[in-house]
Short mmCIF file of C-alpha atoms in Angstrom, two decimals:
data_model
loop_
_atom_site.label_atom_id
_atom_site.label_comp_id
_atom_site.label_asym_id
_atom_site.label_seq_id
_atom_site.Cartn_x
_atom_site.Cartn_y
_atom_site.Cartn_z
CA UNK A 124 110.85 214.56 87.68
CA UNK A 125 112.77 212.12 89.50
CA UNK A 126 112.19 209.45 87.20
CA UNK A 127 112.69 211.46 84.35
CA UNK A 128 116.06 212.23 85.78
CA UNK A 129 117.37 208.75 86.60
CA UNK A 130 116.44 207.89 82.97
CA UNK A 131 118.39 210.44 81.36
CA UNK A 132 121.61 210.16 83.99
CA UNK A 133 124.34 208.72 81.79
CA UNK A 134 125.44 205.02 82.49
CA UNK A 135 129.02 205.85 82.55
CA UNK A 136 128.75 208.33 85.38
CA UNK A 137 131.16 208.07 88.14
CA UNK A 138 129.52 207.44 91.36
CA UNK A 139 130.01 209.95 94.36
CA UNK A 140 129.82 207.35 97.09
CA UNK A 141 126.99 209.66 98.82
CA UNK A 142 123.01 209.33 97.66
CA UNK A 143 121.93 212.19 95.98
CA UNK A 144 119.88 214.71 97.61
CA UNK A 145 115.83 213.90 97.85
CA UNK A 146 113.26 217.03 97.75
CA UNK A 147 111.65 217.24 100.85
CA UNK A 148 107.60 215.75 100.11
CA UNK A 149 105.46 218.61 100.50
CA UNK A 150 104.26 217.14 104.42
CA UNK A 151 107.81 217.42 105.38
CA UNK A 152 108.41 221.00 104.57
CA UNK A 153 108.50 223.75 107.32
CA UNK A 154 105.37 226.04 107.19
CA UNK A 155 106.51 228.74 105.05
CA UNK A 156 107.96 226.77 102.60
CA UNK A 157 104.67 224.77 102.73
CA UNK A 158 102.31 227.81 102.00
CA UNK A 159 104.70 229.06 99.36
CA UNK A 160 104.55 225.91 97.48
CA UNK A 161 100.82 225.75 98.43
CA UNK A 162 100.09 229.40 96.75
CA UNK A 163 102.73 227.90 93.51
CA UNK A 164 100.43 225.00 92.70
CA UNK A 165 97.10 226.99 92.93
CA UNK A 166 98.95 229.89 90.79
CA UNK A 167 99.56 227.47 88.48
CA UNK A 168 96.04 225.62 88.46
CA UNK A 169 94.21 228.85 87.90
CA UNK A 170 96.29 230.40 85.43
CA UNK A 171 96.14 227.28 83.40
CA UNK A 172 92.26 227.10 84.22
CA UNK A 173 91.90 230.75 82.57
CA UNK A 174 94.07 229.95 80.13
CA UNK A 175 91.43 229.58 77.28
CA UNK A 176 89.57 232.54 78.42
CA UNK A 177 87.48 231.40 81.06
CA UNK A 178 87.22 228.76 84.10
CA UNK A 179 84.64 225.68 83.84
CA UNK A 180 82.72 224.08 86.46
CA UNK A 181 85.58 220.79 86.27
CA UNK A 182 88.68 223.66 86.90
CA UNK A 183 86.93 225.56 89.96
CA UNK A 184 86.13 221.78 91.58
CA UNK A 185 89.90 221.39 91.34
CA UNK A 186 90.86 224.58 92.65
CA UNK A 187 88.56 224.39 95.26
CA UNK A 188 89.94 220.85 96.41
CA UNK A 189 93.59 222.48 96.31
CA UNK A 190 92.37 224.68 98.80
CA UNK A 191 90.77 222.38 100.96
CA UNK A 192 94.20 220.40 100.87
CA UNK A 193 96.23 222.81 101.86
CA UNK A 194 93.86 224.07 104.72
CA UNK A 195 93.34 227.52 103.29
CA UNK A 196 92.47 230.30 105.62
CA UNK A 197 90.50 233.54 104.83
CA UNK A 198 93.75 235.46 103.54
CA UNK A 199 94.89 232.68 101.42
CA UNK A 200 91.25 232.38 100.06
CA UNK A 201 91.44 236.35 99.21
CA UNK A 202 94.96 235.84 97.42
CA UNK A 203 93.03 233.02 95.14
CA UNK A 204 90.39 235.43 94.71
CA UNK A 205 93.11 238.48 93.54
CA UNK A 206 94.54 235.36 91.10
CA UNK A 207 91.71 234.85 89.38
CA UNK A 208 90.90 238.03 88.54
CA UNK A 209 94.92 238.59 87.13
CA UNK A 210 95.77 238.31 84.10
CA UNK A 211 97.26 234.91 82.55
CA UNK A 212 101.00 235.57 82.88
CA UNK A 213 102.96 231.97 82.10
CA UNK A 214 106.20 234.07 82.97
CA UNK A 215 104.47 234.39 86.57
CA UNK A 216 103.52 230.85 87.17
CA UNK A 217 107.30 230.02 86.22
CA UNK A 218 108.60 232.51 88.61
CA UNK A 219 106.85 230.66 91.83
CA UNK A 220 109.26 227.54 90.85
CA UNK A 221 111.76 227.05 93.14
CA UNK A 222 113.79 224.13 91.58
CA UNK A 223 113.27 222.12 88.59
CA UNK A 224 111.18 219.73 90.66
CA UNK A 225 108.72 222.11 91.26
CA UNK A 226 108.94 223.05 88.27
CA UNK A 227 108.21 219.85 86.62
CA UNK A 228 105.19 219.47 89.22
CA UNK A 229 103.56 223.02 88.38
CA UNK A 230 103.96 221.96 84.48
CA UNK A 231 102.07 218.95 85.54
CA UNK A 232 99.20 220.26 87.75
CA UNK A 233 98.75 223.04 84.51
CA UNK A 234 98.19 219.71 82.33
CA UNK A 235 96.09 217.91 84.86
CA UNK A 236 93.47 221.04 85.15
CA UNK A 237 93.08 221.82 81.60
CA UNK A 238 91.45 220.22 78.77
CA UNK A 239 93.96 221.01 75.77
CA UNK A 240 90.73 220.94 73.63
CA UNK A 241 91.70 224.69 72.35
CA UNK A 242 94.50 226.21 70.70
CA UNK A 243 94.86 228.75 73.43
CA UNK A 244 95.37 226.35 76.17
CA UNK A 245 98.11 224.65 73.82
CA UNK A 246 99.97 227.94 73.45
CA UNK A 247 100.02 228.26 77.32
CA UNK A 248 101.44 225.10 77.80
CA UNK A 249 103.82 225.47 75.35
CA UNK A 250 105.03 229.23 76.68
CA UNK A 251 104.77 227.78 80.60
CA UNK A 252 106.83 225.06 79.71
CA UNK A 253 109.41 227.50 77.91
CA UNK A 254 109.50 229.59 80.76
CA UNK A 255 110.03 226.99 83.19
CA UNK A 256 113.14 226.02 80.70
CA UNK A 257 112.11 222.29 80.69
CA UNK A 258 113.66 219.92 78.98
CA UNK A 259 111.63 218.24 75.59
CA UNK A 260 112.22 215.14 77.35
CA UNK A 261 110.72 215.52 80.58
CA UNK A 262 108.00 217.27 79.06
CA UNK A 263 106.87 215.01 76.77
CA UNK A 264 106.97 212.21 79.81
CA UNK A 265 104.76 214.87 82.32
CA UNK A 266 102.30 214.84 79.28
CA UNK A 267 102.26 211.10 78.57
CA UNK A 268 101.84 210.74 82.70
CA UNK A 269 98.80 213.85 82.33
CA UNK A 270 97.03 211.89 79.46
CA UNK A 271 97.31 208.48 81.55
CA UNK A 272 95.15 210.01 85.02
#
């Protein structure tokens, strides 16, 4: 997102005289905002896992490795349990972003876990990245960065 950002900032722009603000890395932030960001990314990962109608082997590795990450305990592991038997909402997944960095990073870990192989998961990409409102730009650079891993 960052990137994205510096590329698009105009080379005319005044400067302020004081460095812009940095979003905290996910180690830094205080526990609650940690789990919420933590339960954001794994909303995101499952919905786009189910996205084409049902979850592979590859997509419950990497949902299972999320959770190991982010040190789930038993009521976490419930809540991922509840997710996966919800409905695939794109609207939802959007509404866990905080700021258009996490938005651009829940847009990303939805391209990471699925394949794109089927029409479905194409249409929703395209709706979660509507939702999130990003812009063509960064979008098209989170999918060139997807396609490179």
């Amino acid at each position: 997102y960052q990137a994205n950002q510096a590329s698009m900032a105009p080379a005319s722009a005044p400067a302020t005289g004081a460095p812009a603000a940095r979003p905290a890395r996910f180690e830094a932030l205080p526990a609650p905002e940690m789990e919420g960001h933590g339960r954001a990314m794994l909303k995101a990962m499952i919905a786009a896992a189910k996205s084409d109608g049902h979850m592979d082997e590859r997509e419950r590795e990497l949902v299972q490795t999320e959770l190991g990450r982010i040190g789930a305990d038993d009521a976490t592991r419930q809540w991922v349990d509840d997710e996966l038997r919800r409905p695939v909402e794109p609207a939802d997944v959007a509404a866990a972003a905080t700021s258009p960095e996490q938005a651009a990073e829940l847009y990303l870990a939805s391209l990471l876990v699925v394949d794109e192989t089927t029409t479905m998961e194409r249409a929703y990409l395209d709706e979660l990245a509507r939702q999130l409102q990003l812009a063509p730009a960064l979008r098209a650079d989170l999918e060139r960065r997807a396609a490179a891993v």
